[in-house]
Coordinates of C-alpha atoms and ligand atoms in Angstrom, one line a residue:
X151 CA -75.5 55.8 -6.3
X152 CA -79.1 55.8 -5.6
X153 CA -81.1 55.7 -8.8
X154 CA -83.2 58.7 -9.7
X155 CA -85.0 59.8 -12.7
X156 CA -83.7 62.9 -14.1
X157 CA -84.8 66.5 -14.9
X158 CA -88.2 66.4 -16.4
X159 CA -89.0 62.7 -16.1
X160 CA -91.2 61.1 -13.7
X161 CA -89.6 61.8 -10.5
X162 CA -91.1 60.4 -7.2
X163 CA -92.6 63.2 -5.2
X164 CA -90.2 64.5 -2.5
X165 CA -87.3 62.2 -3.4
X166 CA -84.7 64.6 -1.7
X167 CA -81.6 63.1 -3.8
X168 CA -83.5 63.6 -7.3
X169 CA -84.9 67.0 -6.1
X170 CA -81.3 68.3 -5.2
X171 CA -79.8 67.0 -8.4
X172 CA -82.7 68.4 -10.4
X173 CA -82.2 71.9 -8.8
X174 CA -78.2 72.1 -9.5
X175 CA -78.7 70.4 -12.9
X176 CA -81.4 73.2 -13.8
X177 CA -79.0 76.0 -13.1
X178 CA -75.7 74.6 -14.2
X179 CA -73.2 77.2 -14.8
X180 CA -75.2 80.1 -13.0
X181 CA -74.6 78.2 -9.9
X182 CA -70.6 78.3 -10.6
X183 CA -70.9 82.2 -11.5
X184 CA -73.0 82.7 -8.4
X185 CA -70.7 80.7 -6.0
X186 CA -67.1 81.5 -7.3
X187 CA -67.7 84.7 -9.2
X188 CA -67.6 85.2 -12.9
X189 CA -64.0 85.5 -13.5
X190 CA -63.6 82.0 -12.9
X191 CA -60.1 82.7 -11.3
X192 CA -59.5 80.0 -8.8
X193 CA -58.2 82.5 -6.2
X194 CA -60.0 85.7 -7.0
X195 CA -62.4 85.1 -4.2
X196 CA -65.0 87.6 -5.7
X197 CA -68.0 85.5 -5.4
X198 CA -71.0 86.5 -3.4
X199 CA -69.4 84.7 -0.3
X200 CA -65.9 85.8 -0.7
X201 CA -65.5 86.6 2.8
X202 CA -66.5 83.2 4.0
X203 CA -64.4 81.7 1.0
X204 CA -61.3 83.3 2.3
X205 CA -61.9 82.2 5.9
X206 CA -62.3 78.7 4.8
X207 CA -59.4 78.9 2.4
X208 CA -57.0 80.2 5.2
X209 CA -57.8 77.2 7.3
X210 CA -57.4 74.7 4.5
X211 CA -54.0 76.4 3.5
X212 CA -52.8 76.0 7.1
X213 CA -53.9 72.4 7.0
X214 CA -51.8 71.8 4.0
X215 CA -48.8 73.6 5.5
X216 CA -49.1 71.5 8.7
X217 CA -49.0 68.3 6.9
X218 CA -45.9 69.5 4.8
X219 CA -44.2 70.3 8.1
X220 CA -44.5 66.7 9.1
X221 CA -42.4 65.6 6.0
X222 CA -45.6 64.4 4.3
X223 CA -45.2 64.6 0.5
X224 CA -48.3 62.8 -0.8
X225 CA -51.9 63.9 -0.4
X226 CA -55.3 62.3 -0.5
X227 CA -58.3 64.8 -0.7
X228 CA -61.9 64.3 -1.0
X229 CA -64.6 66.9 -1.9
X230 CA -68.0 65.4 -1.0
X231 CA -70.7 67.4 -2.9
X232 CA -68.0 69.3 -4.9
X233 CA -70.4 71.3 -7.1
X234 CA -68.2 72.7 -10.1
X235 CA -65.0 71.6 -8.5
X236 CA -63.5 74.9 -7.6
X237 CA -62.4 73.9 -4.0
X238 CA -60.7 70.7 -4.9
X239 CA -58.8 72.4 -7.9
X240 CA -57.9 75.1 -5.3
X241 CA -56.4 72.7 -2.9
X242 CA -54.5 70.6 -6.0
X243 CA -53.1 73.9 -7.2
X244 CA -51.9 75.1 -3.9
X245 CA -50.6 71.6 -2.8
X246 CA -48.5 71.3 -6.1
X247 CA -47.1 74.9 -5.2
X248 CA -46.1 73.7 -1.8
X249 CA -44.2 70.7 -3.2
X250 CA -46.6 67.8 -2.5
X251 CA -45.3 65.2 -5.3
X252 CA -48.3 62.8 -5.5
X253 CA -51.8 64.0 -5.2
X254 CA -54.7 61.8 -5.6
X255 CA -58.0 63.8 -5.4
X256 CA -61.6 62.7 -5.7
X257 CA -64.6 65.0 -5.9
X258 CA -68.3 63.8 -6.3
X259 CA -71.7 65.3 -6.4
X260 CA -75.1 64.2 -7.2
X261 CA -75.7 66.7 -9.8
X262 CA -74.5 65.5 -13.2
X263 CA -74.3 69.1 -14.5
X264 CA -72.0 70.0 -11.6
X265 CA -69.8 67.2 -12.4
X266 CA -69.6 68.2 -16.0
X267 CA -68.6 71.7 -15.1
X268 CA -65.8 70.2 -12.9
X269 CA -64.7 67.8 -15.4
X270 CA -64.4 70.7 -18.0
X271 CA -62.4 72.7 -15.4
X272 CA -60.1 69.7 -14.5
X273 CA -57.3 70.2 -16.9
X274 CA -56.4 73.4 -15.0
X275 CA -55.2 71.1 -12.1
X276 CA -53.9 68.2 -13.9
X277 CA -50.0 67.7 -14.1
X278 CA -47.3 65.5 -13.2
X279 CA -48.0 63.4 -10.0
X280 CA -51.8 64.4 -9.9
X281 CA -54.6 62.0 -10.2
X282 CA -57.9 63.7 -10.1
X283 CA -61.5 62.2 -10.6
X284 CA -64.8 63.9 -10.6
X285 CA -67.8 61.6 -10.5
X286 CA -71.6 61.7 -10.2
X287 CA -72.3 60.0 -6.9
X288 CA -74.3 60.3 -3.8
X289 CA -73.2 60.9 -0.3
X290 CA -75.7 58.2 0.8
X291 CA -73.3 55.6 -0.5
X292 CA -70.4 57.1 -2.3
X293 CA -67.9 56.4 0.4
X294 CA -69.0 52.7 1.2
X295 CA -65.9 51.4 -0.6
X296 CA -63.4 53.8 0.8
X297 CA -61.1 52.4 3.6
X298 CA -61.3 54.1 7.0
X299 CA -59.0 57.2 7.3
X300 CA -58.4 57.1 3.6
X301 CA -58.1 61.0 3.1
X302 CA -55.7 63.6 4.6
X303 CA -58.2 66.4 3.9
X304 CA -62.0 65.9 3.7
X305 CA -64.1 68.8 2.5
X306 CA -67.7 69.1 2.6
X307 CA -68.6 72.7 1.8
X308 CA -71.6 75.1 1.8
X309 CA -75.2 73.6 1.4
X310 CA -74.5 69.8 0.8
X311 CA -75.6 68.8 4.5
X312 CA -78.5 71.2 4.1
X313 CA -79.9 69.2 1.4
X314 CA -80.0 65.9 3.4
X315 CA -83.2 64.8 5.4
X316 CA -82.8 64.3 9.0
X317 CA -82.7 60.5 8.7
X318 CA -79.8 60.8 6.4
X319 CA -77.7 63.4 8.2
X320 CA -76.0 61.3 10.9
X321 CA -75.1 58.5 8.6
X322 CA -73.7 61.0 6.1
X323 CA -71.7 62.6 9.1
X324 CA -70.4 59.2 10.2
X325 CA -69.2 58.2 6.8
X326 CA -67.3 61.5 6.2
X327 CA -65.9 61.1 9.7
X328 CA -64.8 57.4 9.1
X329 CA -62.8 58.3 5.8
X330 CA -61.1 61.4 7.3
X331 CA -57.6 60.5 8.3
X332 CA -56.7 64.1 8.8
X333 CA -58.7 67.4 8.7
X334 CA -62.4 67.5 8.0
X335 CA -63.8 70.9 7.0
X336 CA -67.7 71.0 6.9
X337 CA -69.9 74.2 6.4
X338 CA -73.5 74.6 6.6
X339 CA -76.2 77.4 6.3
X340 CA -77.5 78.4 9.7
X341 CA -80.8 78.7 11.2
X342 CA -80.5 82.7 11.7
X343 CA -78.8 83.3 8.2
X344 CA -80.1 85.7 5.6
X345 CA -82.3 84.1 2.9
X346 CA -80.5 82.0 0.1
X347 CA -82.0 80.1 -2.7
X348 CA -78.6 78.1 -2.7
X349 CA -78.5 77.4 -6.5
X350 CA -78.2 81.1 -7.7
X351 CA -78.1 84.5 -6.8
X352 CA -81.2 85.3 -4.8
X353 CA -82.1 88.2 -7.3
X354 CA -83.0 85.3 -9.8
X355 CA -86.0 84.4 -7.8
X356 CA -89.4 85.9 -8.3
X357 CA -90.4 84.5 -4.8
X358 CA -89.2 81.9 -2.5
X359 CA -90.6 80.1 0.8
X360 CA -88.5 78.3 3.2
X361 CA -90.5 76.0 5.5
X362 CA -88.6 75.1 8.5
X363 CA -91.1 72.6 9.7
X364 CA -90.9 70.4 6.6
X365 CA -87.4 71.5 5.8
X366 CA -88.3 72.4 2.2
X367 CA -87.4 75.3 0.1
X368 CA -89.7 76.4 -2.7
X369 CA -88.3 78.8 -5.4
X370 CA -90.0 80.4 -8.3
X371 CA -87.3 81.6 -10.8
X372 CA -87.8 84.6 -12.7
X373 CA -87.6 82.5 -16.0
X374 CA -90.9 80.7 -14.7
X375 CA -89.2 77.4 -13.5
X376 CA -90.2 76.1 -10.1
X377 CA -87.7 74.5 -7.9
X378 CA -88.4 72.5 -4.6
X379 CA -85.8 70.8 -2.4
X380 CA -84.8 69.8 1.1
X381 CA -83.3 72.7 3.1
X382 CA -82.6 72.1 6.7
X383 CA -81.1 75.0 8.4
X384 CA -78.4 74.1 11.2
X385 CA -77.6 75.5 14.5
X386 CA -73.8 75.5 15.3
X387 CA -74.4 73.2 18.1
X388 CA -76.2 70.8 16.0
X389 CA -73.4 70.6 13.5
X390 CA -71.0 70.0 16.1
X391 CA -73.1 67.3 17.7
X392 CA -73.2 65.5 14.3
X393 CA -69.5 65.0 14.1
X394 CA -68.1 65.1 17.7
X395 CA -69.2 61.5 18.5
X396 CA -66.6 60.6 15.5
X397 CA -64.0 63.3 15.5
X398 CA -62.4 65.8 17.6
X399 CA -63.5 69.4 17.4
X400 CA -60.6 71.8 16.3
X401 CA -62.8 74.9 15.7
X402 CA -66.3 75.8 15.3
X403 CA -66.7 79.2 13.6
X404 CA -69.3 81.4 12.1
X405 CA -68.6 82.7 8.7
X406 CA -70.1 85.9 7.6
X407 CA -72.3 87.5 10.2
X408 CA -71.9 91.0 9.2
X409 CA -70.7 91.2 5.4
X410 CA -74.0 89.8 4.0
X411 CA -76.1 92.1 6.1
X412 CA -74.0 95.2 5.0
X413 CA -74.1 94.3 1.3
X414 CA -75.8 97.1 -0.8
X415 CA -79.1 96.2 -2.3
X416 CA -79.0 97.2 -6.1
X417 CA -82.5 98.2 -5.7
X418 CA -81.9 100.6 -3.0
X419 CA -78.4 101.7 -2.2
X420 CA -75.7 102.7 -4.7
X421 CA -73.1 99.9 -4.8
X422 CA -70.2 101.9 -4.0
X423 CA -67.1 100.3 -2.6
X424 CA -66.1 101.5 1.0
X425 CA -62.6 100.4 2.3
X426 CA -63.1 101.9 5.7
X427 CA -66.3 99.7 6.1
X428 CA -64.9 96.7 4.6
X429 CA -62.0 96.8 7.2
X430 CA -64.4 97.3 9.9
X431 CA -66.5 94.4 9.0
X432 CA -63.5 92.1 9.0
X433 CA -62.5 93.1 12.4
X434 CA -66.1 92.7 13.6
X435 CA -66.4 89.2 12.2
X436 CA -63.2 88.1 13.8
X437 CA -64.3 89.6 17.2
X438 CA -67.6 87.7 17.2
X439 CA -67.0 84.7 15.1
X440 CA -66.5 82.2 17.8
X441 CA -69.3 83.7 19.9
X442 CA -72.3 81.4 20.5
X443 CA -74.6 84.2 20.5
X444 CA -73.6 85.1 16.9
X445 CA -72.8 81.9 15.2
X446 CA -76.3 80.8 14.6
X447 CA -76.6 84.1 12.7
X448 CA -73.8 83.7 10.5
X449 CA -74.4 82.8 6.8
X450 CA -72.5 79.6 7.3
X451 CA -71.0 77.9 10.2
X452 CA -67.6 75.8 9.7
X453 CA -66.5 72.8 11.6
X454 CA -63.1 71.9 11.4
X455 CA -62.6 68.4 13.2
X456 CA -60.0 65.7 12.9
X457 CA -59.4 62.1 14.3
X458 CA -58.8 62.1 18.1
X459 CA -54.9 62.4 18.4
X460 CA -53.5 58.8 18.2
X461 CA -56.4 57.6 15.8
X462 CA -55.0 59.5 12.8
X463 CA -54.8 57.6 9.5
Ligands
LIG743 C1 -74.6 74.8 -2.5 S1 -73.7 73.5 -3.4 C2 -72.0 73.6 -2.8 C3 -71.1 72.9 -3.9 C4 -69.7 73.1 -3.5 N1 -69.3 72.3 -2.3 C5 -69.2 74.5 -3.3 O1 -68.8 74.8 -2.2 O2 -69.2 75.0 -4.3 C6 -74.3 72.1 -2.8 C7 -74.0 70.8 -3.6 O3 -74.5 69.7 -2.9 C8 -74.8 68.6 -4.0 N2 -75.5 67.6 -3.1 C9 -76.7 67.6 -2.6 N3 -77.1 66.6 -2.1 C10 -76.1 65.8 -2.3 C11 -75.9 64.3 -2.1 N4 -76.7 63.6 -1.5 N5 -74.8 63.7 -2.5 C12 -73.8 64.5 -3.3 N6 -74.0 65.8 -3.5 C13 -75.1 66.4 -3.2 C14 -75.6 69.4 -4.9 O4 -75.6 68.9 -6.1 C15 -74.7 70.8 -4.9 O5 -73.7 70.8 -5.9

């Protein structure tokens, strides 16, 4: 991992690695509550992005079932930029339920606080046949020692690639693609998405400013702390181009074009549940989620890719 000085030390100005680590270290558990919901139930899907979570999960689940149908009973999984580890724990839990007998899982993240949360949650997934490792590492070099096609499933979900500067995005995509022996699932924030501060609920910011030219997000939190880090917003096509030199596209899909826009604002609308609206939104999402006119306006875009047929590990 590239060396960086921590939290309040003498950080070099605009070291994107140190800044990303600092931002997620600073919020710690608030990120997990925001991203995964406060219930901390692996499959509650009640976080802010629960619709997108369910869409991602249905595809990962299908991928596990496909592997199983080929007779495979061992599984190697990678989660790059795993945050608090929730996605990796979900996959392990489900893989055990499906009957995979030997599961090797590796999650890494540049934030030591995220990895501490993941390690604290890890006992939920341990069991016979499971080897699980969470570690602090930087996508810039974390995969250098892995063999090509080492993993059956590779995840790199939500804002990880948004935090990499231009010069690093291609190398990161190439190394993720190199170690993918099977399905790769990557999601990023899009250029037309609604505002986010990534690290916590947007209501915990007093103010924030995204500068698309310098690819930086500056956030003033309500508690007075200031965070500043790389935030590059992607077009769907750009995400696709990053990976399709290496892998074959299976699906490019927008996640949450409408749910986020219809979410009641606690400062304005009474937050009443409306089942009819909820069902309508799901129909609308599924109608438009592959439409290029809408994809760049989704909260996230998901690329599902895999080695070209005949090149699998
Ligand atoms: C929005 S969070 C997503 C976390 C997790 N994938 C999830 O879906 O909950 C983005 C994560 O990317 C991590 N990250 C940013 N730059 C990284 C890098 N160069 N190497 C590894 N992790 C990185 C951050 O520390 C943070 O945990």
